[in-house]
XYZ file of C-alpha atoms in Angstrom:
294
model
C 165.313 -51.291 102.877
C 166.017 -54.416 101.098
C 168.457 -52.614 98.538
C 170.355 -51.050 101.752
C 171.006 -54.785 103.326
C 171.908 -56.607 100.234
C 174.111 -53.799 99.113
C 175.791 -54.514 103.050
C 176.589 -57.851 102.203
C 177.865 -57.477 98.545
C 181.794 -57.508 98.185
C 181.979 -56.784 94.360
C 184.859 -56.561 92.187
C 187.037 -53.354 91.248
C 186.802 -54.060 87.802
C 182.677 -53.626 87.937
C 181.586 -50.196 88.300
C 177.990 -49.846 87.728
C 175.052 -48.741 90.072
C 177.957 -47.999 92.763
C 178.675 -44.937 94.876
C 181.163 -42.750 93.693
C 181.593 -44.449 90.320
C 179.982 -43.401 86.849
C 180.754 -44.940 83.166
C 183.261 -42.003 82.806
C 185.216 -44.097 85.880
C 185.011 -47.055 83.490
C 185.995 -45.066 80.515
C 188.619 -43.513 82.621
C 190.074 -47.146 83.573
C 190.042 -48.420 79.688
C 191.578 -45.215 78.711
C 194.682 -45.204 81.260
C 195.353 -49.109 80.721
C 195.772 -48.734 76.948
C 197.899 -45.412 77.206
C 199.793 -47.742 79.688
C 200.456 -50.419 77.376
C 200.821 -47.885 74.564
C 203.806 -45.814 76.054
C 205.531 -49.109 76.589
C 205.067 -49.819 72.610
C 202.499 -52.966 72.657
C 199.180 -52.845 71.137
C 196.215 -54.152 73.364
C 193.365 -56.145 71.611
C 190.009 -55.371 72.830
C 186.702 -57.058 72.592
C 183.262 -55.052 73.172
C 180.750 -57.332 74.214
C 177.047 -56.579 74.664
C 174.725 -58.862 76.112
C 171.430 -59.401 75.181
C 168.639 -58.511 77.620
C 170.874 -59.621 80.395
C 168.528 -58.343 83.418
C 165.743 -60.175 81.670
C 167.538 -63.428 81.713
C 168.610 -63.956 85.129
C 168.297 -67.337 86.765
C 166.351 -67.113 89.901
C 167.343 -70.268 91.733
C 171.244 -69.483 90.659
C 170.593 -65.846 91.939
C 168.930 -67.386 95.439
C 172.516 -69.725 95.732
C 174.878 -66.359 94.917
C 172.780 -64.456 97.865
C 173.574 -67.710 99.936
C 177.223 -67.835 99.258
C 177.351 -64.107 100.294
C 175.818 -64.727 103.882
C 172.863 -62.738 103.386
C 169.877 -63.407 106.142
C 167.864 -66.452 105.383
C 164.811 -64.347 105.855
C 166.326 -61.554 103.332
C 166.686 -64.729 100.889
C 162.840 -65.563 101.727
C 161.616 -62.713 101.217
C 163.059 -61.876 97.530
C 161.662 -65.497 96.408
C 158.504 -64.966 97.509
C 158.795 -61.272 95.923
C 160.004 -63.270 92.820
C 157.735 -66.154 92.841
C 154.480 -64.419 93.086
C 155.158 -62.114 90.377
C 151.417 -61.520 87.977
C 151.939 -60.267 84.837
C 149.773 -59.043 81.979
C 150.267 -57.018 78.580
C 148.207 -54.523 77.596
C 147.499 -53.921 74.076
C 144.563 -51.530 72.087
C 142.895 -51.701 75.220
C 142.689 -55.351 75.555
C 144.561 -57.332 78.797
C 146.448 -60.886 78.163
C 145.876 -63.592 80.194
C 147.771 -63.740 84.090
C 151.402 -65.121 83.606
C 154.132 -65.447 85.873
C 157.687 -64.659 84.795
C 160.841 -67.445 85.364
C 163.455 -65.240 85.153
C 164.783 -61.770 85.356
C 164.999 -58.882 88.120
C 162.315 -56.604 87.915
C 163.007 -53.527 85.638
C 163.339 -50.017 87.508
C 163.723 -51.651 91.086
C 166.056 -50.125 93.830
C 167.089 -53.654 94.178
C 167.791 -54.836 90.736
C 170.906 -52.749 90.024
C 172.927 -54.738 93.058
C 171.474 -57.817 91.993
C 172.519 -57.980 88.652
C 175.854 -56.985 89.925
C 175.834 -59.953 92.728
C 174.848 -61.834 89.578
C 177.500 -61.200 87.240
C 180.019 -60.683 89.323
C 181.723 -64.311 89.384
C 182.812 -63.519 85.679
C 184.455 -60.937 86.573
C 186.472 -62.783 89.535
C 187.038 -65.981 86.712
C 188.757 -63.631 84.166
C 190.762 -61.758 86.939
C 191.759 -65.803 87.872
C 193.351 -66.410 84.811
C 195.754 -64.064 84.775
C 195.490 -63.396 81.802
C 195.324 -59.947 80.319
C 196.575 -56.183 80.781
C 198.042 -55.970 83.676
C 199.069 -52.348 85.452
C 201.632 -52.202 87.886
C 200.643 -55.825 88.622
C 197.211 -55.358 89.133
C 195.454 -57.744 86.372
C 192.582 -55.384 84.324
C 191.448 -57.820 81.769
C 188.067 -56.812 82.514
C 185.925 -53.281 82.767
C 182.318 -53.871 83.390
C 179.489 -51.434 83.743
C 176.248 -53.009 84.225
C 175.604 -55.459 80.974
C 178.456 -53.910 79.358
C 182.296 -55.391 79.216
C 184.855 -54.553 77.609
C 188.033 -57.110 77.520
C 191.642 -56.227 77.456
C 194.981 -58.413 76.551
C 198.100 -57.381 75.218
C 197.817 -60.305 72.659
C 195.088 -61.682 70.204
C 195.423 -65.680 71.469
C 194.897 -64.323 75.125
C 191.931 -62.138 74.183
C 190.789 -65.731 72.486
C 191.000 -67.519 75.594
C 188.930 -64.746 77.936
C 186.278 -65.022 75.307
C 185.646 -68.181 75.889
C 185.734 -67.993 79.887
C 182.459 -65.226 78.953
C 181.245 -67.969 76.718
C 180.984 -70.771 79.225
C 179.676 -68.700 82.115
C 177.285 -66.817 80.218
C 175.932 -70.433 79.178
C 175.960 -71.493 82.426
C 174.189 -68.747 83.777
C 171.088 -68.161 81.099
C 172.936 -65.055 79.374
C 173.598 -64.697 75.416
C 175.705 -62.259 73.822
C 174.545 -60.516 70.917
C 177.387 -61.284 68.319
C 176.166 -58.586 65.857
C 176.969 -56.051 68.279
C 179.978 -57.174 70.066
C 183.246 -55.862 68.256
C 186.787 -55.792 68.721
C 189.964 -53.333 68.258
C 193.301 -53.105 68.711
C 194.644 -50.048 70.225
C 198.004 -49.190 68.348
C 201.282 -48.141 70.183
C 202.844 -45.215 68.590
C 202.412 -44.522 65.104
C 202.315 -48.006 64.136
C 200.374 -49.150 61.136
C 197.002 -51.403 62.078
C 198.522 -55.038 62.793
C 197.025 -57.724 60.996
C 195.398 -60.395 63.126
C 193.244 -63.773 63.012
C 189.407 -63.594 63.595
C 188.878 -63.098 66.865
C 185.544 -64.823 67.509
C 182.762 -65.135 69.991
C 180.111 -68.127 69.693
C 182.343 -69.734 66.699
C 181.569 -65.916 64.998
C 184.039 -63.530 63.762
C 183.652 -60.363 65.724
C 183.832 -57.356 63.102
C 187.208 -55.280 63.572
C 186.451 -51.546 64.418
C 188.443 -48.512 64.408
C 186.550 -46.614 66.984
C 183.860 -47.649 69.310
C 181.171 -45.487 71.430
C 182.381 -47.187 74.847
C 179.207 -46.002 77.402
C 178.834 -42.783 75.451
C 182.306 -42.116 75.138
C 184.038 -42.609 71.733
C 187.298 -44.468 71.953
C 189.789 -44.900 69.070
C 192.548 -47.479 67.999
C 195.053 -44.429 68.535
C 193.322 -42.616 71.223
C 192.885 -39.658 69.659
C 189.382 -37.082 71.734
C 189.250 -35.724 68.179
C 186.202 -38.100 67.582
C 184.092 -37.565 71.274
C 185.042 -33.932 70.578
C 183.048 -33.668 67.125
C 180.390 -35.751 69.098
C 179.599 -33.315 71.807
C 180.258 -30.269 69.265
C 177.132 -32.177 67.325
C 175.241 -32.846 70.855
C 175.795 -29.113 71.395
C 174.505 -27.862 68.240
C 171.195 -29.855 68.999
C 170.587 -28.767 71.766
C 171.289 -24.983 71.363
C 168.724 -25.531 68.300
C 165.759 -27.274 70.544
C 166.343 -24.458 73.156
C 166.130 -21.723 70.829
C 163.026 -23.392 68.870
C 161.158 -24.031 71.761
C 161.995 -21.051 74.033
C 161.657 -18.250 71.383
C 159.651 -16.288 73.300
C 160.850 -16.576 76.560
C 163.024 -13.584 78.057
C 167.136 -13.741 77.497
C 167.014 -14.347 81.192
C 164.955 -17.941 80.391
C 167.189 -18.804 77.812
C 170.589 -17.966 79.356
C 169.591 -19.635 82.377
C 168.408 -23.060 80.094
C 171.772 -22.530 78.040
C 173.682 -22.840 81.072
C 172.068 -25.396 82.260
C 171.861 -27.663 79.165
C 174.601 -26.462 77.232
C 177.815 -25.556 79.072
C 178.335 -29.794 80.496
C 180.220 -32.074 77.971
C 180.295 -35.468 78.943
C 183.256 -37.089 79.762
C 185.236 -33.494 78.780
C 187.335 -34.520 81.624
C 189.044 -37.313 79.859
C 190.071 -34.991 76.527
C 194.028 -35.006 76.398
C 194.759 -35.909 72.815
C 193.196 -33.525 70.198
C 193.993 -31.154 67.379
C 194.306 -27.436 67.671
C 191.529 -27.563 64.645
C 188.953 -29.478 66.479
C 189.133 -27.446 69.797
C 188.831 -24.414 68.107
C 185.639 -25.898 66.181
C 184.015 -26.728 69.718
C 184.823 -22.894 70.932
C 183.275 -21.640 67.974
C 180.069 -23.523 68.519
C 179.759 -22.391 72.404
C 180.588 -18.648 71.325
């Protein structure tokens, strides 16, 4: 009930596309993909930054996420009703048998609740609208997409290094605002060539005063992306996917009927995520896929 009402009064972004109806991370994969084939039939490279936060749901500011449900117009006694949810939260670990002493927690939306998705969103959201302010970044038929967001994942977009700089450091100020870090070690950044172009050199791009490491190709929400956008890569990774599972079925199930086992086949083997989105690949690495389903 309470996730049905707050999800009433949210009014979230385009650009953020997790825990909502009719969206999926291969609609966010989708959006990255088009922009940069945009940009890339018009000959300019697009820099991209990664960015992973660190146990973002964890570190969510309750009295900033009781002001954002505020500024949204939700019911006062909707707003009462999460802090006292919130406030009166008793925790203990468990460990060999043994229980920890009561403790309450200070921050963070409850893991696995029906609620937490859209209030993470609500939460985050406002970085989303600050980069989309600065007009800075890709923009497609003169709709700014400088950001894709899916959950506690964001990816950045700009057609030029110093403007990828300068949206960095809008994610740096809110996310220290807000309670949020970014893990540096796993944020990374590419430039998507145009053409056959060479890889352009460019200065450190840098997050928290840190040089993000320059990738090639990056598994974007399952879905491996490439400087040249090239499937040949998310192709060999669901021929792989398929090979394991086609082994576990045919360990496990031995001695079920061909009936069992077709019907598991079909059922675990025949989907390939994000196949929809395959439009640039080699003859040779199709064929290696059709071999592995035959």
């Amino acid at each position: 009930m309470l996730e049905r009402r707050l999800s009433h009064h949210l009014n979230l972004n385009d650009a953020q596309f997790g825990f909502r109806p009719g969206l999926s991370t291969e609609s966010a994969v989708f959006s990255l993909k088009h922009t940069v084939r945009y940009y890339a039939q018009r000959r300019t490279p697009v820099y991209a930054a990664f960015l992973d936060l660190s146990k973002a749901f964890d570190l969510v500011n309750y009295n900033l996420l009781w002001s954002k449900l505020s500024a949204i117009a939700l019911p006062t006694e909707l707003i009462t009703i999460f802090q006292y949810w919130y406030g009166n939260q008793i925790n203990q670990v468990r460990w060999s048998g043994a229980l920890s002493d009561e403790y309450v927690l200070e921050c963070g939306v409850r893991q696995g609740g029906l609620s937490s998705p859209a209030l993470f969103n609500l939460y985050i959201n406002d970085l989303i609208g600050e980069l989309s302010d600065t007009k800075i970044g890709c923009s497609v038929d003169g709709l700014m997409v400088n950001s894709i967001s899916y959950a506690d994942d964001m990816v950045l977009l700009c057609p030029t290094v110093n403007g990828l700089c300068k949206l960095l450091k809008v994610c740096e100020e809110y996310a220290s605002y807000h309670g949020l870090r970014y893990n540096v070690k796993k944020s990374e950044f590419m430039v998507f060539r145009s053409g056959n172009k060479k890889p352009i050199p460019v200065p450190p791009v840098k997050l928290l005063n840190v040089a993000l490491e320059r990738v090639s190709q990056f598994k974007y929400l399952g879905h491996i992306v490439t400087e040249n956008l090239s499937d040949n890569c998310d192709i060999e990774r669901e021929r792989r996917a398929l090979a394991v599972r086609c082994n576990m079925l045919a360990r496990r199930f031995a001695k079920c009927t061909r009936d069992v086992k077709v019907t598991l086949f079909k059922a675990f083997c025949q989907t390939f995520y994000t196949c929809s989105l395959w439009c640039d690949y080699t003859q040779k690495t199709y064929n290696a896929l059709r071999v592995s389903v035959q």
